[in-house]
PDB file of C-alpha atoms in Angstrom:
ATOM      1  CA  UNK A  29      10.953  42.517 -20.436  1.00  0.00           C
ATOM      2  CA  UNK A  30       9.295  40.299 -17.992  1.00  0.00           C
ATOM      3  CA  UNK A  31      10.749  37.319 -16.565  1.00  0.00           C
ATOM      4  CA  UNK A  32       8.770  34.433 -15.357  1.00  0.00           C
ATOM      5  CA  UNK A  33      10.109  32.908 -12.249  1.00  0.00           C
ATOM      6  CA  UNK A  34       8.770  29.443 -13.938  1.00  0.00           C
ATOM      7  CA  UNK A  35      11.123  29.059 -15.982  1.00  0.00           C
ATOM      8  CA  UNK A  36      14.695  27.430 -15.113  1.00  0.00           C
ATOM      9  CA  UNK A  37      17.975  28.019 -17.253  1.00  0.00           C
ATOM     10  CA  UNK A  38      18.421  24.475 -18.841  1.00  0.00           C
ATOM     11  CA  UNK A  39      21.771  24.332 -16.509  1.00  0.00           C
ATOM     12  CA  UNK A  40      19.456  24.541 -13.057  1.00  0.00           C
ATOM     13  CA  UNK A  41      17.010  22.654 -14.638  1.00  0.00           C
ATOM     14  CA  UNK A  42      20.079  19.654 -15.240  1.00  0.00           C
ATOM     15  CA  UNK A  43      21.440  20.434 -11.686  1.00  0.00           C
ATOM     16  CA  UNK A  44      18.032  19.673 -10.117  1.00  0.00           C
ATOM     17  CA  UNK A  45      17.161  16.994 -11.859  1.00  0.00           C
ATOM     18  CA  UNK A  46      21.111  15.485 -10.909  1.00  0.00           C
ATOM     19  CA  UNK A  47      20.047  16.143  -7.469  1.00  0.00           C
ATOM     20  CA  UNK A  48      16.725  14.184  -7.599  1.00  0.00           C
ATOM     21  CA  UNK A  49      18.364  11.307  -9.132  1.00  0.00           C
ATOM     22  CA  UNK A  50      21.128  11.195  -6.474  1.00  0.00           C
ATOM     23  CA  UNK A  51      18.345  11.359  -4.024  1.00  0.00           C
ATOM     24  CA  UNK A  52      16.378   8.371  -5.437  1.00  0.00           C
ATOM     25  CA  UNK A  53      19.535   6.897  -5.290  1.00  0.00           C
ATOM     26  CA  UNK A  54      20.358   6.704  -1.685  1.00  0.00           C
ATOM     27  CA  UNK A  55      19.632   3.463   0.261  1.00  0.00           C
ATOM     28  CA  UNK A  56      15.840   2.665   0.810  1.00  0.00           C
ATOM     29  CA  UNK A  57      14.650   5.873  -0.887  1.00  0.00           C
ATOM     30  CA  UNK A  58      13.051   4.275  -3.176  1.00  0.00           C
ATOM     31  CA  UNK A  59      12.358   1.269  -1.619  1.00  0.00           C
ATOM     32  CA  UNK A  60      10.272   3.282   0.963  1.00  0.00           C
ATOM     33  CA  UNK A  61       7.618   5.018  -1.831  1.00  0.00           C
ATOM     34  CA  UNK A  62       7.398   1.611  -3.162  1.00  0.00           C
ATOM     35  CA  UNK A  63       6.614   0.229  -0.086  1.00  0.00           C
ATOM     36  CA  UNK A  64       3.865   3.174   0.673  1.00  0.00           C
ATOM     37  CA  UNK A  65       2.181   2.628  -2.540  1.00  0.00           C
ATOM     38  CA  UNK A  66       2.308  -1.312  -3.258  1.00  0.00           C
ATOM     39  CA  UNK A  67      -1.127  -2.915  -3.480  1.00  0.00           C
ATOM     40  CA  UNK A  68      -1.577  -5.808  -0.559  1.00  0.00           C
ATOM     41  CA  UNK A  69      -1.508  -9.118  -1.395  1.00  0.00           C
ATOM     42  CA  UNK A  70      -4.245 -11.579  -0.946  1.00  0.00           C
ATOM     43  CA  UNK A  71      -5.003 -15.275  -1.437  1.00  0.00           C
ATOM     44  CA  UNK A  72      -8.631 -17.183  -1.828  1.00  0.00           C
ATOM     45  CA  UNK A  73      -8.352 -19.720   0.345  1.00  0.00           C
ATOM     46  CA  UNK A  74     -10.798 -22.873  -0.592  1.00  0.00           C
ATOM     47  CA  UNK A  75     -12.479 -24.673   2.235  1.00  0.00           C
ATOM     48  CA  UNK A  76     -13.936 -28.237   1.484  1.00  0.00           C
ATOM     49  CA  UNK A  77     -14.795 -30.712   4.329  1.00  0.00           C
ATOM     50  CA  UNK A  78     -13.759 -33.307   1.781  1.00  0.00           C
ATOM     51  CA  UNK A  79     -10.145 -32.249   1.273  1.00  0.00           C
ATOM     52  CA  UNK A  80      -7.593 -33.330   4.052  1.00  0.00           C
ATOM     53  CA  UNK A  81      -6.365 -29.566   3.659  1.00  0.00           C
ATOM     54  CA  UNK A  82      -7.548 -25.801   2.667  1.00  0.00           C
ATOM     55  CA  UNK A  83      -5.606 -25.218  -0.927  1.00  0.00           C
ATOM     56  CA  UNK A  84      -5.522 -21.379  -2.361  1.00  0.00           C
ATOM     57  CA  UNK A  85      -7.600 -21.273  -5.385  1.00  0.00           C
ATOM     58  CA  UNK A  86      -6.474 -18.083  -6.433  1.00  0.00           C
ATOM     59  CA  UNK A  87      -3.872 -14.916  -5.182  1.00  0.00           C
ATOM     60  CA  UNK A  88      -4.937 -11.239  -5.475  1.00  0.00           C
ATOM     61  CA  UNK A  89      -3.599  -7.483  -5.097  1.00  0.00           C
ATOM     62  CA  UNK A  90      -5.898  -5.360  -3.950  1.00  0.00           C
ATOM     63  CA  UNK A  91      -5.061  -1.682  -5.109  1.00  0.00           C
ATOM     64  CA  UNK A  92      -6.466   1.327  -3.769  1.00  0.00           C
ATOM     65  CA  UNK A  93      -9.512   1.768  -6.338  1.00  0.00           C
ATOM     66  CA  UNK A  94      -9.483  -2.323  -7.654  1.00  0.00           C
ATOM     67  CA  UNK A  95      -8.371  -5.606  -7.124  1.00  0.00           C
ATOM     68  CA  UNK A  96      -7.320  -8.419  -9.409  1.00  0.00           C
ATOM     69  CA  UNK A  97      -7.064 -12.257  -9.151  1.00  0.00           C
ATOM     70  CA  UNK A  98      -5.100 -14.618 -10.830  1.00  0.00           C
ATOM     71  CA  UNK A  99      -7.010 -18.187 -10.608  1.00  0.00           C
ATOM     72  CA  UNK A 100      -4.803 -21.253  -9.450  1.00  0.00           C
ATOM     73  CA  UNK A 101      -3.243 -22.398 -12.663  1.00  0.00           C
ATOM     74  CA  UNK A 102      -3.631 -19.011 -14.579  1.00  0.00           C
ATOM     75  CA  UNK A 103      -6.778 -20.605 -16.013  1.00  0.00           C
ATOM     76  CA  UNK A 104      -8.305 -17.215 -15.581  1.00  0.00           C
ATOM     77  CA  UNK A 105      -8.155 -14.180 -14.141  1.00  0.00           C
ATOM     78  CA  UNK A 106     -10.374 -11.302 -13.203  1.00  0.00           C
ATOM     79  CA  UNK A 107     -10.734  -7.526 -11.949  1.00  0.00           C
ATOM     80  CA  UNK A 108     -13.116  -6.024  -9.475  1.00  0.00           C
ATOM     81  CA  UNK A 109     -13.928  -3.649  -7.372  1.00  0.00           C
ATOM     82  CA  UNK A 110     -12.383  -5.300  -3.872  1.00  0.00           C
ATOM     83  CA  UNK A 111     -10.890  -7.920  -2.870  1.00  0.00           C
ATOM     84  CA  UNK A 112     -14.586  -8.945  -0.620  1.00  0.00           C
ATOM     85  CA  UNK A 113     -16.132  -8.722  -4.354  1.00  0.00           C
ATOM     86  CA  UNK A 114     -13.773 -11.564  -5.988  1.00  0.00           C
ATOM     87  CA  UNK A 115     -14.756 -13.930  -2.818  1.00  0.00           C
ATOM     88  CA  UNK A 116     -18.456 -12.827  -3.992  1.00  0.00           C
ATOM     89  CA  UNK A 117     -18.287 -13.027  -7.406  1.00  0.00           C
ATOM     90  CA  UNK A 118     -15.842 -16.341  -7.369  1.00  0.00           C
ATOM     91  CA  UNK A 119     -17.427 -18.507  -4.647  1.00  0.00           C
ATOM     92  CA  UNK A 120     -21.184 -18.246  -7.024  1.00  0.00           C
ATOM     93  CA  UNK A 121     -20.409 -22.285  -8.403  1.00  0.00           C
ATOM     94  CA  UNK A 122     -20.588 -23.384  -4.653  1.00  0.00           C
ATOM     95  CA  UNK A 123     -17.008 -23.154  -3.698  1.00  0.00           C
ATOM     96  CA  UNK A 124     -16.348 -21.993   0.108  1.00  0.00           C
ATOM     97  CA  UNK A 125     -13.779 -19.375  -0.226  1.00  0.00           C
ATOM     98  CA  UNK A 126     -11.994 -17.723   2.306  1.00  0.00           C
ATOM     99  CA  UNK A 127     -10.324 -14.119   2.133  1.00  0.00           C
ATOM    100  CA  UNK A 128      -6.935 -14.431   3.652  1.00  0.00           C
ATOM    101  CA  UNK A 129      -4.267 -11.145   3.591  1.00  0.00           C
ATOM    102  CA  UNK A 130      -0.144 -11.882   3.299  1.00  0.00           C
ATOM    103  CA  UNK A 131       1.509 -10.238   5.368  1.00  0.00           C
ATOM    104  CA  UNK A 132       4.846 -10.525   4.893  1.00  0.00           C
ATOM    105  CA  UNK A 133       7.476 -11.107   7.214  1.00  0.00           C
ATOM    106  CA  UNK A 134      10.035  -8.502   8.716  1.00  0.00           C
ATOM    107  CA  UNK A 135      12.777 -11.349   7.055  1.00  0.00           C
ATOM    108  CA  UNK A 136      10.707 -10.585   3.276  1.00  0.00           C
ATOM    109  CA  UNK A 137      11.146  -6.860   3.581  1.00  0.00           C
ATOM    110  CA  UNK A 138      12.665  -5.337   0.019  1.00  0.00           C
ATOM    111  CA  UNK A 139      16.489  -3.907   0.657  1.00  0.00           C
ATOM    112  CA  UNK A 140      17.146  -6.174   3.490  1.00  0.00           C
ATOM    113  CA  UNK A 141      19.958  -8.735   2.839  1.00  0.00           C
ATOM    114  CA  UNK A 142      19.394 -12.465   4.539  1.00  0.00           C
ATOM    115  CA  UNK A 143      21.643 -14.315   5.788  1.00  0.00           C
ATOM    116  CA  UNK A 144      22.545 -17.573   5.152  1.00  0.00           C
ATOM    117  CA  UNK A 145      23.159 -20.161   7.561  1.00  0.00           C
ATOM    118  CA  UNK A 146      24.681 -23.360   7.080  1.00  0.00           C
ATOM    119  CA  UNK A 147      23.117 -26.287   8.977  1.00  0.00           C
ATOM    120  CA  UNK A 148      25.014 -29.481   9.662  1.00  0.00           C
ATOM    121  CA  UNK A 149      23.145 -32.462  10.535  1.00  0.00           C
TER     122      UNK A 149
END
């Protein structure tokens, strides 16, 4: 009989996956592959001499392989190949559009609790 080294006893196959769930559980864990594979966040940024000031015409994620853009309003959305493709492919009916990247602050990061403070005027 030969025994293939593959091949767990259900009981160590339970065990380990107990173990990998208590170690997703631990305190940013998770929160840190999250963090290493969350697409960045983009907005299109409209530039008109007319207007008093710029107004974001649309917000984007750009992924690894795509990006995707929801237009201001939800009136439409779209996916392409980058996020330097949806300024293309977007600014065509004469708008100026401007790529701008979030980056958010150290206060925004996931797992990190605020605090509140109470100003008295």
């Amino acid at each position: 009989m030969t025994i293939d080294p593959r091949v767990q006893s259900e009981d160590q196959l339970r065990a380990d996956l107990a173990w990998l769930r208590d170690i997703q559980d631990m305190p940013g864990v998770l929160e840190t592959f999250v963090a290493g594979h969350a697409p960045r966040l983009f907005a299109l940024v409209e530039q008109d001499l007319g207007l008093l000031e710029d107004a974001v015409f649309g917000w984007g994620l750009q992924f690894d392989d795509h990006a995707f853009v929801v237009v201001r309003g939800g009136t439409s959305s779209m996916s392409c190949s980058s996020a330097d493709d949806a300024v293309t492919v977007l600014g065509v009916a004469g708008r100026n559009l401007r790529l701008v990247w979030h980056t958010p602050s150290a206060d925004s990061t996931p797992g990190r609790v605020l605090k509140r403070r109470r100003v008295i005027r």
